[in-house]
């Protein structure tokens, strides 16, 4: 190729990006795979709302039952742990052993910048804090509320709340059951990942991790991967991988990378409606979310207090959000949409909402689905 010759890359429309991502997220059609395989493929499910992973799997799996995930957590095949973006995810135990060391820079940065706790950690011997806390939590799993008085006793001149925050960042802590078990509740009680899984942490391999990300979220840019992970400087990883990837451009001219043989469905045709979990991963996997969520709707879905509502997708785009309520032996779904829906979409979405109620509230005698406009 002569100097100055420009490589013409295939352009991907926003609709094509949406179809490709929804295909890999198992949101075009439910898969018959098991829950563990899907959690591994998706590289974890956002889980700061304890029940959110159950609804994420219900939207993606044929015949999913809550016990399918509860058993994985109780058997230690899936763990609840802080990883991507410094937030709690449900991930396979094998993935957690590599993901948690990979995101340690996020945890280190939080100790330096967290306005509530950074002053309480200034001058602290962090290695001593980590060693003492590891021994304590591996002997007896504790909540942070129960750990704080022990920290105050060990370091009486320090703020125990700041110390507990430091422990959360220094150690790979898993939230043990019953936290995250369907139909049960409880504050997060923690021990170390190594103690819970009886396995050592793994050395992260960023190139392989980005390939895993693309398999579930691609096509995507380096900025998208950084938004998903919370890490920086991932452009260097994409540059190393460039010979192994296909490169496209999106409607804005940004480079989109993808696995050569990954599915990229024809963007034509209709799509089934879907009801997504709160904090659903498909809404958090990219810096540019316009493939599934219009900019003008983002502030409605992503609220000021950090809550991400359960949403409805129609035609591959977020079309509104849902509120599920239950009282005694009745349950209801209210679907608030940004714009009126076509009759066919309304009927299909109502059927999906009825399936959701049967999943979430199987003992309800009366199920109701209501449509309203977003106010």
Short mmCIF file of C-alpha atoms in Angstrom, two decimals:
data_model
loop_
_atom_site.label_atom_id
_atom_site.label_comp_id
_atom_site.label_asym_id
_atom_site.label_seq_id
_atom_site.Cartn_x
_atom_site.Cartn_y
_atom_site.Cartn_z
CA UNK A 1 0.00 0.00 0.00
CA UNK A 2 1.45 3.35 -0.96
CA UNK A 3 2.06 6.09 1.62
CA UNK A 4 -0.98 8.20 2.27
CA UNK A 5 -3.46 5.58 1.08
CA UNK A 6 -6.44 5.53 3.43
CA UNK A 7 -7.92 2.22 4.51
CA UNK A 8 -11.65 2.24 3.90
CA UNK A 9 -13.41 0.59 6.81
CA UNK A 10 -16.93 -0.74 6.79
CA UNK A 11 -19.40 1.61 8.40
CA UNK A 12 -21.77 0.25 11.02
CA UNK A 13 -25.04 2.04 11.58
CA UNK A 14 -26.38 2.53 15.07
CA UNK A 15 -29.05 -0.03 14.28
CA UNK A 16 -26.42 -2.56 13.22
CA UNK A 17 -24.46 -1.95 16.42
CA UNK A 18 -27.61 -2.45 18.44
CA UNK A 19 -28.47 -5.74 16.74
CA UNK A 20 -24.96 -7.09 17.17
CA UNK A 21 -24.81 -6.25 20.86
CA UNK A 22 -28.32 -7.53 21.60
CA UNK A 23 -27.50 -10.80 19.83
CA UNK A 24 -24.46 -11.33 22.06
CA UNK A 25 -26.39 -10.31 25.14
CA UNK A 26 -29.01 -13.00 24.39
CA UNK A 27 -31.66 -10.29 24.10
CA UNK A 28 -32.77 -11.05 20.53
CA UNK A 29 -33.87 -14.50 21.63
CA UNK A 30 -33.62 -16.37 24.90
CA UNK A 31 -30.89 -18.99 25.02
CA UNK A 32 -31.10 -22.55 26.22
CA UNK A 33 -27.66 -22.33 27.87
CA UNK A 34 -27.39 -22.72 31.62
CA UNK A 35 -27.04 -19.79 34.02
CA UNK A 36 -23.36 -20.39 34.78
CA UNK A 37 -22.45 -20.38 31.08
CA UNK A 38 -24.38 -17.16 30.44
CA UNK A 39 -22.85 -15.38 33.45
CA UNK A 40 -19.44 -16.40 32.16
CA UNK A 41 -20.21 -15.27 28.61
CA UNK A 42 -21.53 -11.90 29.80
CA UNK A 43 -18.48 -11.54 32.06
CA UNK A 44 -20.66 -10.92 35.09
CA UNK A 45 -23.95 -9.22 35.90
CA UNK A 46 -24.34 -5.94 37.75
CA UNK A 47 -25.49 -6.87 41.25
CA UNK A 48 -25.52 -3.84 43.53
CA UNK A 49 -29.28 -4.44 43.70
CA UNK A 50 -29.23 -7.97 45.16
CA UNK A 51 -32.01 -9.39 42.99
CA UNK A 52 -30.99 -7.67 39.74
CA UNK A 53 -29.00 -10.66 38.37
CA UNK A 54 -32.08 -12.86 38.61
CA UNK A 55 -34.08 -10.53 36.38
CA UNK A 56 -31.14 -10.16 33.99
CA UNK A 57 -31.00 -13.93 33.57
CA UNK A 58 -34.79 -14.23 33.27
CA UNK A 59 -34.65 -11.84 30.30
CA UNK A 60 -31.99 -13.98 28.60
CA UNK A 61 -32.62 -17.63 29.49
CA UNK A 62 -35.35 -20.08 28.54
CA UNK A 63 -37.06 -21.54 31.59
CA UNK A 64 -34.84 -19.74 34.09
CA UNK A 65 -35.75 -20.36 37.74
CA UNK A 66 -34.42 -18.37 40.71
CA UNK A 67 -32.93 -21.51 42.21
CA UNK A 68 -30.69 -21.82 39.14
CA UNK A 69 -28.70 -18.79 40.35
CA UNK A 70 -29.22 -19.21 44.11
CA UNK A 71 -27.67 -22.69 43.93
CA UNK A 72 -24.65 -21.34 42.05
CA UNK A 73 -24.07 -18.73 44.74
CA UNK A 74 -24.55 -21.16 47.61
CA UNK A 75 -22.21 -23.69 45.93
CA UNK A 76 -19.59 -20.94 45.38
CA UNK A 77 -19.60 -21.27 41.60
CA UNK A 78 -20.78 -17.64 41.36
CA UNK A 79 -19.66 -14.91 43.73
CA UNK A 80 -20.83 -11.39 44.52
CA UNK A 81 -17.78 -9.14 44.46
CA UNK A 82 -16.68 -5.61 43.58
CA UNK A 83 -15.06 -5.67 40.15
CA UNK A 84 -15.85 -3.56 37.07
CA UNK A 85 -16.32 0.15 37.77
CA UNK A 86 -15.78 -0.53 41.46
CA UNK A 87 -19.31 -1.93 41.76
CA UNK A 88 -20.73 -5.26 42.90
CA UNK A 89 -21.18 -7.90 40.20
CA UNK A 90 -22.24 -11.52 40.19
CA UNK A 91 -19.42 -13.29 38.34
CA UNK A 92 -18.19 -16.84 38.05
CA UNK A 93 -15.68 -17.71 40.73
CA UNK A 94 -13.06 -18.48 38.08
CA UNK A 95 -13.51 -15.06 36.46
CA UNK A 96 -13.47 -13.26 39.81
CA UNK A 97 -9.99 -14.59 40.57
CA UNK A 98 -8.61 -12.69 37.55
CA UNK A 99 -11.01 -9.75 37.34
CA UNK A 100 -10.49 -8.55 40.90
CA UNK A 101 -6.69 -8.10 40.52
CA UNK A 102 -7.28 -6.46 37.10
CA UNK A 103 -9.44 -3.72 38.61
CA UNK A 104 -7.22 -3.07 41.65
CA UNK A 105 -6.17 0.33 40.17
CA UNK A 106 -9.82 1.44 40.54
CA UNK A 107 -9.75 0.50 44.21
CA UNK A 108 -6.40 2.22 44.78
CA UNK A 109 -7.67 5.40 43.14
CA UNK A 110 -10.79 5.38 45.32
CA UNK A 111 -8.70 5.41 48.48
CA UNK A 112 -6.85 8.48 47.19
CA UNK A 113 -9.86 10.42 45.92
CA UNK A 114 -12.92 9.42 47.98
CA UNK A 115 -13.91 12.69 49.63
CA UNK A 116 -15.57 11.00 52.61
CA UNK A 117 -12.75 8.65 53.59
CA UNK A 118 -9.42 9.67 52.04
CA UNK A 119 -8.34 11.87 54.98
CA UNK A 120 -8.91 9.00 57.41
CA UNK A 121 -6.44 6.86 55.45
CA UNK A 122 -3.62 9.42 55.14
CA UNK A 123 -0.45 8.03 56.71
CA UNK A 124 -2.06 4.66 57.44
CA UNK A 125 0.05 1.52 57.10
CA UNK A 126 -2.15 -0.03 54.44
CA UNK A 127 -0.22 -3.29 54.35
CA UNK A 128 -0.80 -3.76 58.10
CA UNK A 129 -4.49 -2.89 57.67
CA UNK A 130 -4.83 -5.44 54.87
CA UNK A 131 -2.99 -8.21 56.74
CA UNK A 132 -4.94 -7.76 59.98
CA UNK A 133 -8.29 -7.50 58.19
CA UNK A 134 -7.58 -10.53 56.01
CA UNK A 135 -6.85 -12.67 59.06
CA UNK A 136 -9.95 -11.38 60.82
CA UNK A 137 -12.37 -11.86 57.93
CA UNK A 138 -10.97 -15.23 56.89
CA UNK A 139 -11.47 -16.46 60.45
CA UNK A 140 -15.04 -15.14 60.69
CA UNK A 141 -16.94 -13.46 57.82
CA UNK A 142 -18.26 -10.09 59.01
CA UNK A 143 -20.29 -7.16 57.79
CA UNK A 144 -18.55 -3.81 57.61
CA UNK A 145 -20.76 -2.67 60.51
CA UNK A 146 -19.42 -5.53 62.64
CA UNK A 147 -15.84 -4.99 61.46
CA UNK A 148 -15.73 -1.29 62.40
CA UNK A 149 -15.65 -1.70 66.20
CA UNK A 150 -12.87 -4.26 65.83
CA UNK A 151 -10.93 -1.79 63.69
CA UNK A 152 -11.53 0.92 66.30
CA UNK A 153 -10.14 -1.37 68.99
CA UNK A 154 -7.05 -2.20 66.92
CA UNK A 155 -6.43 1.40 65.76
CA UNK A 156 -8.13 3.62 68.36
CA UNK A 157 -6.70 6.85 66.93
CA UNK A 158 -8.21 6.20 63.47
CA UNK A 159 -11.68 6.65 61.98
CA UNK A 160 -13.08 3.10 61.80
CA UNK A 161 -15.44 4.03 58.96
CA UNK A 162 -12.51 5.17 56.82
CA UNK A 163 -10.56 2.05 57.76
CA UNK A 164 -13.45 -0.20 56.76
CA UNK A 165 -13.64 1.60 53.44
CA UNK A 166 -9.93 0.96 53.01
CA UNK A 167 -10.44 -2.74 53.73
CA UNK A 168 -13.12 -2.89 51.02
CA UNK A 169 -10.58 -1.53 48.54
CA UNK A 170 -7.52 -3.43 49.70
CA UNK A 171 -8.96 -6.92 49.87
CA UNK A 172 -10.90 -8.99 47.31
CA UNK A 173 -14.03 -9.39 49.41
CA UNK A 174 -16.99 -11.56 48.47
CA UNK A 175 -20.47 -11.15 49.91
CA UNK A 176 -21.44 -14.55 51.30
CA UNK A 177 -24.96 -16.01 51.38
CA UNK A 178 -27.71 -15.33 52.29
CA UNK A 179 -26.89 -12.01 50.58
CA UNK A 180 -28.07 -12.30 46.99
CA UNK A 181 -30.20 -15.41 47.53
CA UNK A 182 -33.71 -15.23 46.03
CA UNK A 183 -36.40 -14.72 48.65
CA UNK A 184 -33.91 -14.01 51.43
CA UNK A 185 -32.14 -10.90 52.62
CA UNK A 186 -29.37 -9.71 54.86
CA UNK A 187 -26.64 -7.13 54.98
CA UNK A 188 -23.41 -7.89 53.10
CA UNK A 189 -21.23 -10.22 55.15
CA UNK A 190 -17.75 -10.61 53.69
CA UNK A 191 -14.73 -12.85 53.57
CA UNK A 192 -11.88 -12.96 51.08
CA UNK A 193 -12.27 -14.41 47.61
CA UNK A 194 -9.33 -16.74 48.20
CA UNK A 195 -10.84 -18.11 51.41
CA UNK A 196 -14.31 -18.53 49.89
CA UNK A 197 -13.12 -20.28 46.73
CA UNK A 198 -10.08 -22.02 48.24
CA UNK A 199 -8.07 -20.79 45.24
CA UNK A 200 -5.37 -18.16 44.67
CA UNK A 201 -5.90 -14.99 42.67
CA UNK A 202 -4.93 -15.23 39.00
CA UNK A 203 -2.62 -13.04 36.98
CA UNK A 204 -4.82 -10.86 34.73
CA UNK A 205 -4.23 -11.13 30.98
CA UNK A 206 -5.68 -7.87 29.60
CA UNK A 207 -5.62 -8.99 25.96
CA UNK A 208 -7.76 -12.03 26.71
CA UNK A 209 -10.08 -9.98 28.91
CA UNK A 210 -10.75 -7.50 26.11
CA UNK A 211 -11.48 -10.36 23.73
CA UNK A 212 -14.00 -11.65 26.28
CA UNK A 213 -15.51 -8.17 26.52
CA UNK A 214 -15.93 -7.94 22.74
CA UNK A 215 -17.59 -11.35 22.64
CA UNK A 216 -20.35 -10.05 24.92
CA UNK A 217 -20.50 -6.30 24.13
CA UNK A 218 -18.94 -5.77 20.71
CA UNK A 219 -18.49 -4.15 18.34
CA UNK A 220 -16.96 -1.60 20.68
CA UNK A 221 -14.34 1.11 20.95
CA UNK A 222 -11.50 1.43 23.44
CA UNK A 223 -13.54 4.13 25.17
CA UNK A 224 -16.44 1.69 25.46
CA UNK A 225 -14.24 -0.92 27.13
CA UNK A 226 -12.93 1.69 29.53
CA UNK A 227 -16.47 2.74 30.47
CA UNK A 228 -17.42 -0.90 31.04
CA UNK A 229 -14.38 -1.77 33.14
CA UNK A 230 -13.63 1.55 34.83
CA UNK A 231 -9.98 1.22 33.77
CA UNK A 232 -7.92 3.58 31.61
CA UNK A 233 -5.28 3.20 28.89
CA UNK A 234 -7.05 0.27 27.25
CA UNK A 235 -6.30 1.79 23.86
CA UNK A 236 -2.87 0.18 24.21
CA UNK A 237 -4.52 -3.23 24.51
CA UNK A 238 -6.69 -2.64 21.43
CA UNK A 239 -3.61 -1.58 19.47
CA UNK A 240 -1.89 -4.86 20.35
CA UNK A 241 -4.99 -6.79 19.37
CA UNK A 242 -5.64 -4.85 16.14
CA UNK A 243 -4.15 -7.55 13.83
CA UNK A 244 -6.56 -10.09 15.38
CA UNK A 245 -9.67 -7.92 15.09
CA UNK A 246 -11.97 -6.44 12.48
CA UNK A 247 -12.17 -2.67 12.57
CA UNK A 248 -15.28 -0.71 11.63
CA UNK A 249 -16.42 2.89 12.05
CA UNK A 250 -19.70 3.98 13.59
CA UNK A 251 -21.97 6.81 12.48
CA UNK A 252 -19.81 9.31 14.38
CA UNK A 253 -16.58 8.10 12.76
CA UNK A 254 -15.26 6.31 15.86
CA UNK A 255 -13.28 3.09 15.44
CA UNK A 256 -15.23 -0.01 16.44
CA UNK A 257 -13.33 -3.23 17.08
CA UNK A 258 -14.79 -6.70 16.91
CA UNK A 259 -13.94 -10.38 16.82
CA UNK A 260 -13.70 -11.49 13.18
CA UNK A 261 -16.26 -14.28 13.47
CA UNK A 262 -18.63 -12.68 15.99
CA UNK A 263 -22.32 -12.49 14.99
CA UNK A 264 -23.44 -9.22 13.40
CA UNK A 265 -27.08 -9.82 12.38
CA UNK A 266 -28.81 -8.09 9.53
CA UNK A 267 -30.20 -4.86 11.02
CA UNK A 268 -33.46 -5.23 9.09
CA UNK A 269 -36.49 -6.88 10.57
CA UNK A 270 -38.47 -6.71 13.78
CA UNK A 271 -37.21 -7.31 17.30
CA UNK A 272 -38.97 -8.83 20.29
CA UNK A 273 -39.71 -6.57 23.26
CA UNK A 274 -37.67 -7.14 26.37
CA UNK A 275 -37.94 -6.06 30.00
CA UNK A 276 -34.46 -5.47 31.36
CA UNK A 277 -33.22 -5.77 34.92
CA UNK A 278 -32.35 -2.75 37.01
CA UNK A 279 -28.71 -1.85 36.29
CA UNK A 280 -28.78 -4.16 33.28
CA UNK A 281 -25.33 -4.76 31.85
CA UNK A 282 -26.37 -3.85 28.30
CA UNK A 283 -26.94 -0.27 29.50
CA UNK A 284 -23.54 -0.08 31.22
CA UNK A 285 -21.24 -1.74 28.71
CA UNK A 286 -20.37 1.26 26.55
CA UNK A 287 -19.31 4.90 26.78
CA UNK A 288 -21.60 5.70 23.86
CA UNK A 289 -24.93 4.17 24.87
CA UNK A 290 -26.89 5.44 21.89
CA UNK A 291 -26.94 1.96 20.32
CA UNK A 292 -29.63 1.09 22.90
CA UNK A 293 -30.52 4.32 24.74
CA UNK A 294 -31.22 7.74 23.23
CA UNK A 295 -29.40 10.65 24.88
CA UNK A 296 -32.64 12.45 25.69
CA UNK A 297 -33.87 9.47 27.74
CA UNK A 298 -30.70 8.79 29.65
CA UNK A 299 -31.43 11.13 32.56
CA UNK A 300 -34.79 9.47 33.10
CA UNK A 301 -33.29 5.98 33.24
CA UNK A 302 -30.05 6.91 35.05
CA UNK A 303 -31.37 8.81 38.05
CA UNK A 304 -29.48 11.45 40.03
CA UNK A 305 -29.13 9.18 43.08
CA UNK A 306 -27.40 6.44 41.08
CA UNK A 307 -30.37 4.15 40.59
CA UNK A 308 -30.78 2.65 37.11
CA UNK A 309 -34.38 1.65 36.55
CA UNK A 310 -35.62 -1.59 35.00
CA UNK A 311 -36.35 -0.66 31.43
CA UNK A 312 -38.35 -1.88 28.44
CA UNK A 313 -36.80 -2.31 25.02
CA UNK A 314 -38.87 -2.02 21.86
CA UNK A 315 -37.22 -2.29 18.46
CA UNK A 316 -33.81 -2.60 20.09
CA UNK A 317 -34.06 0.73 21.92
CA UNK A 318 -35.03 1.62 25.47
CA UNK A 319 -38.64 2.80 25.17
CA UNK A 320 -39.49 3.37 28.83
CA UNK A 321 -39.24 1.77 32.22
CA UNK A 322 -41.27 -0.52 34.44
CA UNK A 323 -42.42 -0.54 38.05
CA UNK A 324 -43.39 -3.86 39.62
CA UNK A 325 -45.57 -3.89 42.72
CA UNK A 326 -47.06 -6.68 44.78
CA UNK A 327 -49.59 -6.63 47.61
CA UNK A 328 -51.00 -9.69 49.32
CA UNK A 329 -51.89 -12.03 46.42
CA UNK A 330 -51.95 -9.49 43.59
CA UNK A 331 -49.11 -8.15 41.47
CA UNK A 332 -48.85 -5.48 38.80
CA UNK A 333 -46.46 -4.09 36.23
CA UNK A 334 -46.75 -0.46 35.23
CA UNK A 335 -45.02 0.27 31.93
CA UNK A 336 -44.21 3.95 31.41
CA UNK A 337 -43.18 4.71 27.84
CA UNK A 338 -41.51 7.77 26.33
CA UNK A 339 -43.87 7.72 23.34
CA UNK A 340 -47.03 5.82 22.36
CA UNK A 341 -46.34 2.29 21.12
CA UNK A 342 -47.77 0.59 18.07
CA UNK A 343 -50.59 -1.84 18.81
CA UNK A 344 -48.47 -4.88 18.00
CA UNK A 345 -45.64 -3.73 20.27
CA UNK A 346 -48.10 -3.05 23.09
CA UNK A 347 -49.56 -6.56 22.85
CA UNK A 348 -46.14 -8.22 22.74
CA UNK A 349 -44.89 -6.14 25.67
CA UNK A 350 -47.99 -6.94 27.71
CA UNK A 351 -47.35 -10.65 27.17
CA UNK A 352 -43.74 -10.21 28.27
CA UNK A 353 -44.90 -8.34 31.37
CA UNK A 354 -47.26 -11.19 32.26
CA UNK A 355 -44.34 -13.61 31.99
CA UNK A 356 -42.35 -11.35 34.31
CA UNK A 357 -45.12 -11.38 36.92
CA UNK A 358 -45.36 -15.17 36.80
CA UNK A 359 -41.61 -15.32 37.36
CA UNK A 360 -41.37 -12.71 40.12
CA UNK A 361 -44.66 -13.40 41.91
CA UNK A 362 -45.76 -16.94 41.04
CA UNK A 363 -48.23 -17.12 43.94
CA UNK A 364 -50.21 -14.04 42.90
CA UNK A 365 -53.81 -14.76 41.95
CA UNK A 366 -54.33 -11.44 40.17
CA UNK A 367 -51.82 -10.01 37.68
CA UNK A 368 -52.28 -6.60 36.12
CA UNK A 369 -50.34 -4.79 33.38
CA UNK A 370 -50.85 -1.05 32.94
CA UNK A 371 -49.42 1.37 30.37
CA UNK A 372 -48.75 5.02 31.14
CA UNK A 373 -46.70 7.85 29.67
CA UNK A 374 -43.44 9.00 31.23
CA UNK A 375 -44.24 12.22 33.04
#
